[in-house]
XYZ file of C-alpha atoms in Angstrom:
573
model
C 26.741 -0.631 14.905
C 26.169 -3.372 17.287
C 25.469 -6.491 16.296
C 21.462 -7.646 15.160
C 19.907 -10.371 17.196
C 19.939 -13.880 15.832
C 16.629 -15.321 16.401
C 15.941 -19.524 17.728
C 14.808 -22.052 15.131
C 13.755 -24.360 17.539
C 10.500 -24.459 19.897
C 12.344 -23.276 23.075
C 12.228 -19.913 21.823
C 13.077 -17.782 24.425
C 10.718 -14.588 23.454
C 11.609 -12.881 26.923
C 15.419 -13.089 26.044
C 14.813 -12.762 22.659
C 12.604 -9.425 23.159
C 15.096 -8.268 26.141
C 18.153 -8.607 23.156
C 15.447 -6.786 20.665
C 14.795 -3.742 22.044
C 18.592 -3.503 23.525
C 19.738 -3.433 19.793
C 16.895 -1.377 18.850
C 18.271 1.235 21.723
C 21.572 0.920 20.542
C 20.643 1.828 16.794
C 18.742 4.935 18.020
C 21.152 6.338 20.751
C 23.760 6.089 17.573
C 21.380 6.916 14.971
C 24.471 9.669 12.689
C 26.641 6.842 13.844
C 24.676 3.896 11.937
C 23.815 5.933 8.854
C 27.221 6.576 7.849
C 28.107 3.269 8.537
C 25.513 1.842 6.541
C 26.807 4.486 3.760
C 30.047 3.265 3.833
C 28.983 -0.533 4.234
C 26.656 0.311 0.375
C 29.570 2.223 -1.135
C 32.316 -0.105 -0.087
C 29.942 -3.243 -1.809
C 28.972 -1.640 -5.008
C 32.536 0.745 -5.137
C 32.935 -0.718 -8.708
C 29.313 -0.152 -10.696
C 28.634 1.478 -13.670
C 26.438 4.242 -11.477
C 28.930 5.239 -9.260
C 31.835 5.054 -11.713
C 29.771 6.946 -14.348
C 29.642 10.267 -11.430
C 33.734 9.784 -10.332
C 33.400 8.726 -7.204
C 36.759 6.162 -7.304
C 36.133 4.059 -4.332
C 34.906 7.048 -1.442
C 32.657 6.269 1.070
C 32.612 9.263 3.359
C 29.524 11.096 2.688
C 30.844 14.760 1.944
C 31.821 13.297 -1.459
C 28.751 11.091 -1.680
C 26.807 14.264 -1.751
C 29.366 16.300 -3.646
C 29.403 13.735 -6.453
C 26.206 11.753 -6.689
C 22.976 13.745 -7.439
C 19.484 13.385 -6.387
C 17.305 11.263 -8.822
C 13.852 10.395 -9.606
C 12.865 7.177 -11.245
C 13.514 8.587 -14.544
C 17.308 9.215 -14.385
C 17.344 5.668 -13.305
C 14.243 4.000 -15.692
C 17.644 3.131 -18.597
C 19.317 1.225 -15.783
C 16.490 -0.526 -14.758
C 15.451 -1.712 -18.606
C 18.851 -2.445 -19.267
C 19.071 -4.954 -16.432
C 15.662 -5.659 -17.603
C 16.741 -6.594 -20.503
C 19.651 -9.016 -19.747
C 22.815 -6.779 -18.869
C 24.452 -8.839 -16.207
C 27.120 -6.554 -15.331
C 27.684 -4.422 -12.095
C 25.051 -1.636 -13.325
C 23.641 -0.501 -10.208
C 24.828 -2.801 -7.501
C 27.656 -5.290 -7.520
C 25.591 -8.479 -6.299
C 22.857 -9.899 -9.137
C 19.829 -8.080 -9.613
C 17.337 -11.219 -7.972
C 13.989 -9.570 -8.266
C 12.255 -6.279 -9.240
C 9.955 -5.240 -6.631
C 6.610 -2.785 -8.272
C 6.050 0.388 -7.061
C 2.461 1.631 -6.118
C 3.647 4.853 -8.074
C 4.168 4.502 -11.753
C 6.065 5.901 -14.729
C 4.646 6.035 -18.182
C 1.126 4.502 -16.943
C 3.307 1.335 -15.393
C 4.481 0.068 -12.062
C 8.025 1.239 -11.022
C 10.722 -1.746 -10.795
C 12.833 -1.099 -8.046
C 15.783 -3.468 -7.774
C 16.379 -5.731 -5.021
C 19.077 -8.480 -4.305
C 18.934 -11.955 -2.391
C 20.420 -10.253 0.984
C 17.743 -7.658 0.920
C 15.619 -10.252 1.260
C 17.590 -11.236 4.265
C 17.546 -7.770 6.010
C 13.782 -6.732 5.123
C 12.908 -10.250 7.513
C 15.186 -8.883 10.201
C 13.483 -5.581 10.050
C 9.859 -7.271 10.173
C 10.987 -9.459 13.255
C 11.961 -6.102 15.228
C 8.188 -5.041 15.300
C 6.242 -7.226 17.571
C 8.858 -6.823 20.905
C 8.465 -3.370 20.248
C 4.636 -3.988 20.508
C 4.968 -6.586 23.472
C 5.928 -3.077 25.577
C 2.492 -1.947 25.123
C -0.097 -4.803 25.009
C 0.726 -7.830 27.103
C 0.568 -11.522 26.520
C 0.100 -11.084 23.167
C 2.934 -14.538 22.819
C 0.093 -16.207 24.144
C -2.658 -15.832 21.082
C -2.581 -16.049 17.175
C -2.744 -13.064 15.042
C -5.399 -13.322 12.345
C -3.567 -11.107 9.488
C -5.917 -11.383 6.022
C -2.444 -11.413 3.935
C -2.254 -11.900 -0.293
C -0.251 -12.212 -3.083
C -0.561 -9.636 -6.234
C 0.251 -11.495 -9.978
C 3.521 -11.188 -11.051
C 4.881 -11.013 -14.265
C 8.534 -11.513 -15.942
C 10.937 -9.135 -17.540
C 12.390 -10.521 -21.038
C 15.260 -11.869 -19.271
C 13.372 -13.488 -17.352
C 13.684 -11.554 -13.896
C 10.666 -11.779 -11.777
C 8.593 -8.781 -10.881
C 6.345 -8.328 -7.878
C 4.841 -6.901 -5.244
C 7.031 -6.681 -1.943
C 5.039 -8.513 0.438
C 3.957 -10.767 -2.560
C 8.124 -11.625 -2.497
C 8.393 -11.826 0.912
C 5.281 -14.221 1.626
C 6.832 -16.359 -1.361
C 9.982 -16.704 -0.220
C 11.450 -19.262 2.397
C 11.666 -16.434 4.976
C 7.830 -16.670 5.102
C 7.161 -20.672 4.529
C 10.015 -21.763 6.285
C 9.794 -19.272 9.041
C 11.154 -20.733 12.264
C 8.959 -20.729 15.128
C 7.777 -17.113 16.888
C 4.542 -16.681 18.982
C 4.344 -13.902 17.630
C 4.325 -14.863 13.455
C 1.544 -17.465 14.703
C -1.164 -16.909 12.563
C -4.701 -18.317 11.934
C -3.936 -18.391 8.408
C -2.466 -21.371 6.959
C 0.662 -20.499 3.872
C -1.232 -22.287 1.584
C -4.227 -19.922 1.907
C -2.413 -16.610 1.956
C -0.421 -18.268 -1.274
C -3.718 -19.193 -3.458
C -3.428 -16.853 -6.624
C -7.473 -16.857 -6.514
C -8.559 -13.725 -4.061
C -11.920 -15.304 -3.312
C -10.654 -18.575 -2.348
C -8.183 -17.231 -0.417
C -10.414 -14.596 1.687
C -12.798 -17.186 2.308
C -10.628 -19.817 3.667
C -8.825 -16.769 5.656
C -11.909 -15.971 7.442
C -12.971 -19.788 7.905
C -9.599 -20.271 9.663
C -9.869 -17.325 11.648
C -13.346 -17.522 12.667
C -12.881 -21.802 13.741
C -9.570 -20.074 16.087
C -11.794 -17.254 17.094
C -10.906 -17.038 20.793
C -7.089 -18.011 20.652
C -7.362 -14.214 18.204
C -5.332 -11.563 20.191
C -4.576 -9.272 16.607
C -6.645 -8.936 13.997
C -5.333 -6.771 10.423
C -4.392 -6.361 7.240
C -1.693 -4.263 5.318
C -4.060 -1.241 4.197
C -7.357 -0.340 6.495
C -9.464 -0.640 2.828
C -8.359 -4.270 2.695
C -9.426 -5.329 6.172
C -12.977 -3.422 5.454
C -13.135 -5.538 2.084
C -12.996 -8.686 4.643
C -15.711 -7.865 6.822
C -18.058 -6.876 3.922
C -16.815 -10.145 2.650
C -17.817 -11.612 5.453
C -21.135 -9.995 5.830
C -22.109 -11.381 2.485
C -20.554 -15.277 3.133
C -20.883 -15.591 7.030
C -23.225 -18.381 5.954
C -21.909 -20.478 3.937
C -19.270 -20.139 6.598
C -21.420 -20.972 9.301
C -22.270 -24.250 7.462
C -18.940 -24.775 6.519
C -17.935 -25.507 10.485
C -21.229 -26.588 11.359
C -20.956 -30.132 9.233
C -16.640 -29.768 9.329
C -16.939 -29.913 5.327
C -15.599 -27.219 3.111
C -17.512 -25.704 0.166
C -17.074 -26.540 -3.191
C -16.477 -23.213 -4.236
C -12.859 -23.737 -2.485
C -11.258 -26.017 -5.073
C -7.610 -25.491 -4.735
C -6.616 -28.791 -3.054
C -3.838 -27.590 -1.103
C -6.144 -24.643 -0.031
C -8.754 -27.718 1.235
C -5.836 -29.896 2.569
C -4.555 -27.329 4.847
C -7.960 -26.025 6.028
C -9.077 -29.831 7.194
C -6.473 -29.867 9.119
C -7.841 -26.628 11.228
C -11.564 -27.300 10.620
C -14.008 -29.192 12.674
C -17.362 -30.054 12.822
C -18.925 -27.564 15.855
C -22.582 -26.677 15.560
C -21.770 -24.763 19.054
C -19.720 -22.278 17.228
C -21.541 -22.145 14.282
C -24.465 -20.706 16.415
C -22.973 -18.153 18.140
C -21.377 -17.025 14.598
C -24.612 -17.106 13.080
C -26.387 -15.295 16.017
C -23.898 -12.599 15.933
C -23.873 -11.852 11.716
C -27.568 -12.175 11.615
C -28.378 -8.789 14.207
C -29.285 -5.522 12.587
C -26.023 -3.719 13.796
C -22.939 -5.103 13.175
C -21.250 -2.638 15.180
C -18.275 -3.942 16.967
C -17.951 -6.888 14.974
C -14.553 -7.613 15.360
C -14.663 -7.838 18.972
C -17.911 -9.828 19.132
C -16.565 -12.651 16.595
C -13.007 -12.070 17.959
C -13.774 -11.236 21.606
C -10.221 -11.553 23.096
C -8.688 -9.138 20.185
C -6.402 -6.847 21.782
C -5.809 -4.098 18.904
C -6.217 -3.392 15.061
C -2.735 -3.535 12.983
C -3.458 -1.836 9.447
C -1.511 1.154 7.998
C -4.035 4.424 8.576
C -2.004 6.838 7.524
C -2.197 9.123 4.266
C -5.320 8.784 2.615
C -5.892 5.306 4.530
C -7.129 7.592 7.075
C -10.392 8.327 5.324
C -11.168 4.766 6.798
C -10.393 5.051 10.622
C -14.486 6.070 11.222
C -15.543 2.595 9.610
C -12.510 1.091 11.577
C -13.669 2.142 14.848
C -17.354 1.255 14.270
C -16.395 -2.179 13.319
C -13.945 -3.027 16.034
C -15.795 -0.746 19.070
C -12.880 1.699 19.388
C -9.923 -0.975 19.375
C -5.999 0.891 19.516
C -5.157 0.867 15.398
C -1.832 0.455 15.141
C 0.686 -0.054 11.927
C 3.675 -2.715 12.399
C 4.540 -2.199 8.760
C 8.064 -0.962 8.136
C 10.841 -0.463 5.280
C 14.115 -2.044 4.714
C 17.524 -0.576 5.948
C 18.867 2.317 4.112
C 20.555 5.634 4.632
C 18.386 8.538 4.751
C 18.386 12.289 3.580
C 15.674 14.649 3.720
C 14.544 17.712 1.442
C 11.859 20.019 1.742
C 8.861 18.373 0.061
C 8.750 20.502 -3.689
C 10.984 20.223 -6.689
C 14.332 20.608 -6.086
C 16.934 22.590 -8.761
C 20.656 22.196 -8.317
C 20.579 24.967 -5.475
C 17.867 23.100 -3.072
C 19.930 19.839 -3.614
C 22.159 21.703 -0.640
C 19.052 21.993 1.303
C 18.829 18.215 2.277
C 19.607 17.477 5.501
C 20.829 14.124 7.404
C 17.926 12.140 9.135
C 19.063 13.178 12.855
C 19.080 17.070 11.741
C 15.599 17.292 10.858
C 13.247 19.590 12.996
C 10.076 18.321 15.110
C 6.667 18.910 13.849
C 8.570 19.862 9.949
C 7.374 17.924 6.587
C 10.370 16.646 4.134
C 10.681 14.380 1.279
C 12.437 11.599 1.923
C 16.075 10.946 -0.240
C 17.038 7.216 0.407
C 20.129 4.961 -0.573
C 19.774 1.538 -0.383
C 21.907 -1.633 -0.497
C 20.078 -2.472 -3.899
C 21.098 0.049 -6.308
C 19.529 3.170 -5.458
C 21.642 6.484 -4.508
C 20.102 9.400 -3.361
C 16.798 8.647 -4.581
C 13.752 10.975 -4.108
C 10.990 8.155 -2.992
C 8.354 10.806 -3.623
C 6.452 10.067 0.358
C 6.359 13.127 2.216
C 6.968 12.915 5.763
C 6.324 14.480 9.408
C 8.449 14.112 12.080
C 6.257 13.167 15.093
C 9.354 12.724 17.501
C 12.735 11.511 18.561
C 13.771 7.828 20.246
C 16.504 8.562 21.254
C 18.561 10.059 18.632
C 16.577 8.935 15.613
C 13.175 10.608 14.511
C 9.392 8.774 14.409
C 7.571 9.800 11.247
C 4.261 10.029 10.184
C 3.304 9.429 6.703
C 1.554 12.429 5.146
C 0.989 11.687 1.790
C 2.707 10.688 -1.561
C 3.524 13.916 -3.567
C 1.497 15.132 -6.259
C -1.082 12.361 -5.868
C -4.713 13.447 -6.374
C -6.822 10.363 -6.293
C -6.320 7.268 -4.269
C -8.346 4.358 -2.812
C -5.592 1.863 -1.885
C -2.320 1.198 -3.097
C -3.246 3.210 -6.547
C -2.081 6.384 -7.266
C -3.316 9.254 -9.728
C -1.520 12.440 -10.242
C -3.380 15.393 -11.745
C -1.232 15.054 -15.093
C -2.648 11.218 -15.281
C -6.306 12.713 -14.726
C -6.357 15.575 -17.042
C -5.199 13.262 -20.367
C -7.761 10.840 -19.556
C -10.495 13.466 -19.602
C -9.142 14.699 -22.735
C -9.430 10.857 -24.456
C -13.404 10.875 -22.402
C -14.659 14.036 -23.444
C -14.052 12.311 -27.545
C -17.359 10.611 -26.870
C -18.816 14.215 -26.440
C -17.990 15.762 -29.770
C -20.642 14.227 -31.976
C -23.361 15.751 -29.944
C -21.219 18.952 -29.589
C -20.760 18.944 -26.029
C -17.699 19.192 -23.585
C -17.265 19.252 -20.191
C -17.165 22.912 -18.906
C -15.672 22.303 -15.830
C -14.717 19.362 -13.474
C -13.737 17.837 -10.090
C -13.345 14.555 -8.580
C -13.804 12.699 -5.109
C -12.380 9.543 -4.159
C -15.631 7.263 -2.271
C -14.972 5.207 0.382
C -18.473 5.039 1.095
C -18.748 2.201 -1.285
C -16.791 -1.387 -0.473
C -14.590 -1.343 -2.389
C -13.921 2.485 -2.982
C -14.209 4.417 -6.090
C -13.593 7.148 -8.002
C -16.224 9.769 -8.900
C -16.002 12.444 -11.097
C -18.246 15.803 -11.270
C -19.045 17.361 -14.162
C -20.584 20.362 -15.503
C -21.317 20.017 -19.067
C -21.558 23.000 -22.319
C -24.454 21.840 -23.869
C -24.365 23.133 -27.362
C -26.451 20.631 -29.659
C -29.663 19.890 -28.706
C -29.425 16.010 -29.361
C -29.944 14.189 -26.179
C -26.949 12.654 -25.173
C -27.412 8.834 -24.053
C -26.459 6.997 -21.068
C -24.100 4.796 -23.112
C -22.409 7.500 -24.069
C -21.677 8.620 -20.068
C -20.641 4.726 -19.793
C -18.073 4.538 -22.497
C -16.780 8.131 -20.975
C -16.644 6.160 -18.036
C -14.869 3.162 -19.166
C -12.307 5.089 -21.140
C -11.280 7.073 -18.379
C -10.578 3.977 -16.659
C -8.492 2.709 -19.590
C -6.715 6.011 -19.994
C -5.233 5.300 -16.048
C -2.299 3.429 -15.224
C -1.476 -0.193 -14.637
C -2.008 0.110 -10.866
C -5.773 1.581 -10.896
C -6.261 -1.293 -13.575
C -4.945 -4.170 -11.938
C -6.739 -3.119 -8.623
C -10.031 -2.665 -10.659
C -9.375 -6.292 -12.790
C -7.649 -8.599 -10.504
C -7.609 -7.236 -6.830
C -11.245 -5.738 -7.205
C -10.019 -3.220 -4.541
C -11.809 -0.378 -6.381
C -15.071 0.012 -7.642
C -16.399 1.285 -11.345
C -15.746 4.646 -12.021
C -18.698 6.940 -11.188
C -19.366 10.264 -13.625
C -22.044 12.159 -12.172
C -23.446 15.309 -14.247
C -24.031 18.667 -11.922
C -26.601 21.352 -12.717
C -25.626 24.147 -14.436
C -23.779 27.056 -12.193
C -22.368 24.321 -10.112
C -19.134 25.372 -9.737
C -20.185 28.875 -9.355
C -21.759 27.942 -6.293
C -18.191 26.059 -5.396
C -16.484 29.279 -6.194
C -19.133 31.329 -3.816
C -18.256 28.606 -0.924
C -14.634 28.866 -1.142
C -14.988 32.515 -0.929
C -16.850 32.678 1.987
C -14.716 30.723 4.257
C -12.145 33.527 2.960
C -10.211 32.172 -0.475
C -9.043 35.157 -2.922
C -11.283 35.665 -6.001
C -8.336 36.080 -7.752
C -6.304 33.182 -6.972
C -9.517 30.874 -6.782
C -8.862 27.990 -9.370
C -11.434 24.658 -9.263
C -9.963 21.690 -6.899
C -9.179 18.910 -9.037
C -10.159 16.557 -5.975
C -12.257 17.861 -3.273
C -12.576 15.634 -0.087
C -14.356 18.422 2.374
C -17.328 16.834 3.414
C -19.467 20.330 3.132
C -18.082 20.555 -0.801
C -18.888 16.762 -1.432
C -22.162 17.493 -0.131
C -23.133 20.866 -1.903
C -21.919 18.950 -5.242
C -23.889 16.378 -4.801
C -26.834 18.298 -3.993
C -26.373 19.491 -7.686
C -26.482 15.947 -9.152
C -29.083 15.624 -12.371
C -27.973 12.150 -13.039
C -24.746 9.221 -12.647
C -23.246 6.635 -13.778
C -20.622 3.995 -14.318
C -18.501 2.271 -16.057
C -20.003 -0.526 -18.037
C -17.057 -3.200 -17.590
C -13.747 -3.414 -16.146
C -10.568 -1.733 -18.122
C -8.269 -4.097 -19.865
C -5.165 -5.070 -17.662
C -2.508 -7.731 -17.878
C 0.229 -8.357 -15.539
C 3.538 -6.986 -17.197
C 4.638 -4.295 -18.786
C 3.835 -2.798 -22.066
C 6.794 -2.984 -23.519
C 7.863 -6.665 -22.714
C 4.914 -7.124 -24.667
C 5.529 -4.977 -27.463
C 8.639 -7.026 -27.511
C 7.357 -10.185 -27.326
């Protein structure tokens, strides 16, 4: 494997030679793609030959992959959950990887109704920024100059919480843009954002999205890139800004900042961008206040050479908004994951026999779906990450992907993900509030709206009316609201501290409603026999026919109860 390119820490960065060594490394990687996943096998083995994990399955010090595969089996999170609390918990020794545990990183996906803790080390830190920094020569192929402007990226940290031992727990990018790989970052046009640390580090989402947007807007024509990680987020900004473009406006009118914005290193860093200009101020002001604000990236932002948000999966829902906002820009998605060696399964349950059926990353098939099998540096060995892949096409040797969806996932507005199982047990804890006026829910379906800013979810339902006591709208909300407290800790947190997702919608459907939902998927040719209800519909006839049907809504009262951490560190505490 050749050798990664080290990057300058001074100002005479060389971004020509730096890109030229870049994309040589990146063609080296990819013309040797079997060649660099063994190696990388060996390299994880060979460090962690000694852990518990690897003992525990026999496999003595190997490193050649036959036995790897022989020896070690597939797992989900749940073979490996009484690792993860152990370490947890305080066991120091080599469990899962030979180098200390420095960090958990949470999962979007969940176990038990809480965020995932994958396990991550101080080097992985290391090689996820090496990764990152491999993404914008790649792009400098395809749009030029972009050296030459800033990228305004609306970028923020989750809460994190601690395990009893004390180990911290966060988001990824949360980690990264906290670490010294972020706020010490040596100099690169192309990390050169309008957005100073301290606002992308301010815990408070509104302060931070405002002073985001006052940066960007006062650097408005130096603005080659505009994005965010998910398309939902950067749709949350402009509504954001459609709402506060004038307090904004007055903000670089008089070169003050508004009192709202009282995090003084927030304020301290902003002066140091913000200046009084009544010229700009008008020509933001007489762009927000028009009717349309139809291509309002590239009217605020006129130089802006492309979108970079990840529209893939059920992101994609939001690529019609997207173009409307930014006039057709390219989207594009500079997001990647860390180095690790790759198998890939067919994407459905696997028993002992399908285990054969994985195959090595450069043996998969164009145009196929898999499930992607990873092993990491951090402690994870032949794990099933659960995102189901297409391969799109080859560089070289090694095969592009494009994310489908995550397996088994029924609802999902942004990072939060809710599995059928998930959905069905809190209808069953809803449908309590029913009982006393004999009623229950006959039949059901629900629809994830990103018609709304932010998102959220709606459920259908068609009720068995047996009592004849009217049934009152508090009793929909508390439905409402205890459906939301039946989901898991990523839903909550998104609905509590991100406000990424909106209150949960119920809205009641005449009678013979999903008769008539029957009769439509029958006539575009489904079997009457093998016809069973959709527990999320996202055809836009069905969404319309339902809500033809609609007698009444409504939503939850309040938001659910969330706190960062786990439940059981707090049972413990």
């Amino acid at each position: 494997m050749p050798e990664a390119p080290r990057h300058s820490s001074t100002k005479e960065y060389n971004y020509l030679e730096q890109n030229k060594k870049t994309l040589e490394f990146i063609e080296d990687v990819t013309s040797n793609a079997d060649q660099v996943q063994k190696k990388v096998l060996a390299e994880i083995l060979s460090l962690n030959a000694n852990v518990e994990y690897l003992q525990k399955h026999g496999l003595n010090g190997h490193t050649d992959p036959h036995t790897f595969k022989k020896l070690v089996p597939v797992t989900t999170y749940d073979d490996i959950q009484p690792y993860i609390n152990r370490i947890a918990n305080g066991d120091t020794s080599p469990i899962l990887t030979s180098n200390p545990i420095s960090e958990f990183l949470t999962s979007s996906g969940t176990s038990g109704g809480e965020r995932k803790l994958m396990p991550t080390t101080e080097e992985e830190l290391g090689r996820r920024y090496f990764l990152y920094s491999l993404l914008m020569p790649i792009m400098s192929q395809f749009v030029a100059d972009l050296e030459k402007g800033k990228g305004m990226y609306l970028m923020f940290i989750k809460s994190e919480s601690r395990t009893p031992a004390g180990i911290v727990a966060r988001p990824v990018l949360t980690s990264y843009y906290k670490s010294s790989y972020f706020r010490e970052r040596p100099y690169d046009p192309y990390t050169n954002y309008t957005s100073p640390n301290e606002t992308v580090l301010c815990p408070d989402s509104y302060q931070s999205m405002y002073s985001q947007l006052l940066c960007g807007l006062c650097h408005h024509n130096e603005v080659f890139r505009v994005g965010a990680i998910f398309a939902s987020g950067l749709i949350r900004s402009i509504r954001f800004l459609e709402k506060h473009w004038g307090l904004l406006c007055n903000d670089i009118r008089t070169g003050t900042i508004n009192p709202l914005i009282s995090d003084t290193s927030v304020r301290d860093a902003v002066m140091k961008i913000l200046k009084a200009d009544p010229k700009l101020a008008d020509f933001i002001q007489g762009e927000c206040s028009k009717s349309s604000w139809q291509g309002i990236i590239t009217r605020l932002w006129p130089n802006t050479k492309y979108v970079d948000v990840i529209v893939t999966g059920t992101m994609s829902q939001y690529i019609p908004t997207l173009d409307y906002y930014s006039n057709g820009l390219p989207l594009v998605c500079t997001i990647c994951t860390n180095e690790v060696t790759c198998s890939i399964s067919p994407p459905k349950s696997l028993t002992e026999k399908e285990q054969q059926e994985l195959v090595d990353l450069v043996d998969v098939k164009l145009g196929q779906e898999y499930e992607l099998v990873v092993t990491t540096y951090a402690g994870l060995y032949r794990y099933k990450v659960g995102d189901v892949l297409r391969v799109a096409g080859f560089k070289n040797k090694a095969p592009q992907f494009n994310f489908v969806c995550r397996k088994n996932v029924v609802l999902s507005i942004e990072s939060d993900k809710t599995d059928e199982v998930e959905l069905q047990n809190a209808m069953k804890n809803a449908m309590t509030h029913l009982v006393p006026f004999d009623a229950d829910v006959a039949e059901y379906t629900t629809y994830a709206d990103t018609t709304t800013i932010p998102g959220h979810y709606v459920l259908y339902w068609e009720l068995s009316l047996k009592g004849s006591t009217p049934i009152p709208p508090c009793v929909y909300e508390d439905c409402c609201l205890t459906i939301e407290e039946s989901l898991n800790s990523v839903y909550r947190q998104s609905r509590v501290s991100d406000k990424s997702i909106g209150p949960l919608e119920i809205k009641i459907v005449e009678q013979g409603t999903f008769d008539k939902l029957m009769d439509y998927a029958i006539s575009l040719g489904a079997s009457i026999n093998q016809y069973k209800t959709p527990r999320c519909v996202k055809f836009d006839p069905v969404v319309e026919l339902l809500n033809s049907r609609v007698t009444s809504n409504y939503f939850s009262p309040k938001c659910p109860k969330w706190v960062p951490g786990h439940k059981q560190w707090m049972n413990q505490n």
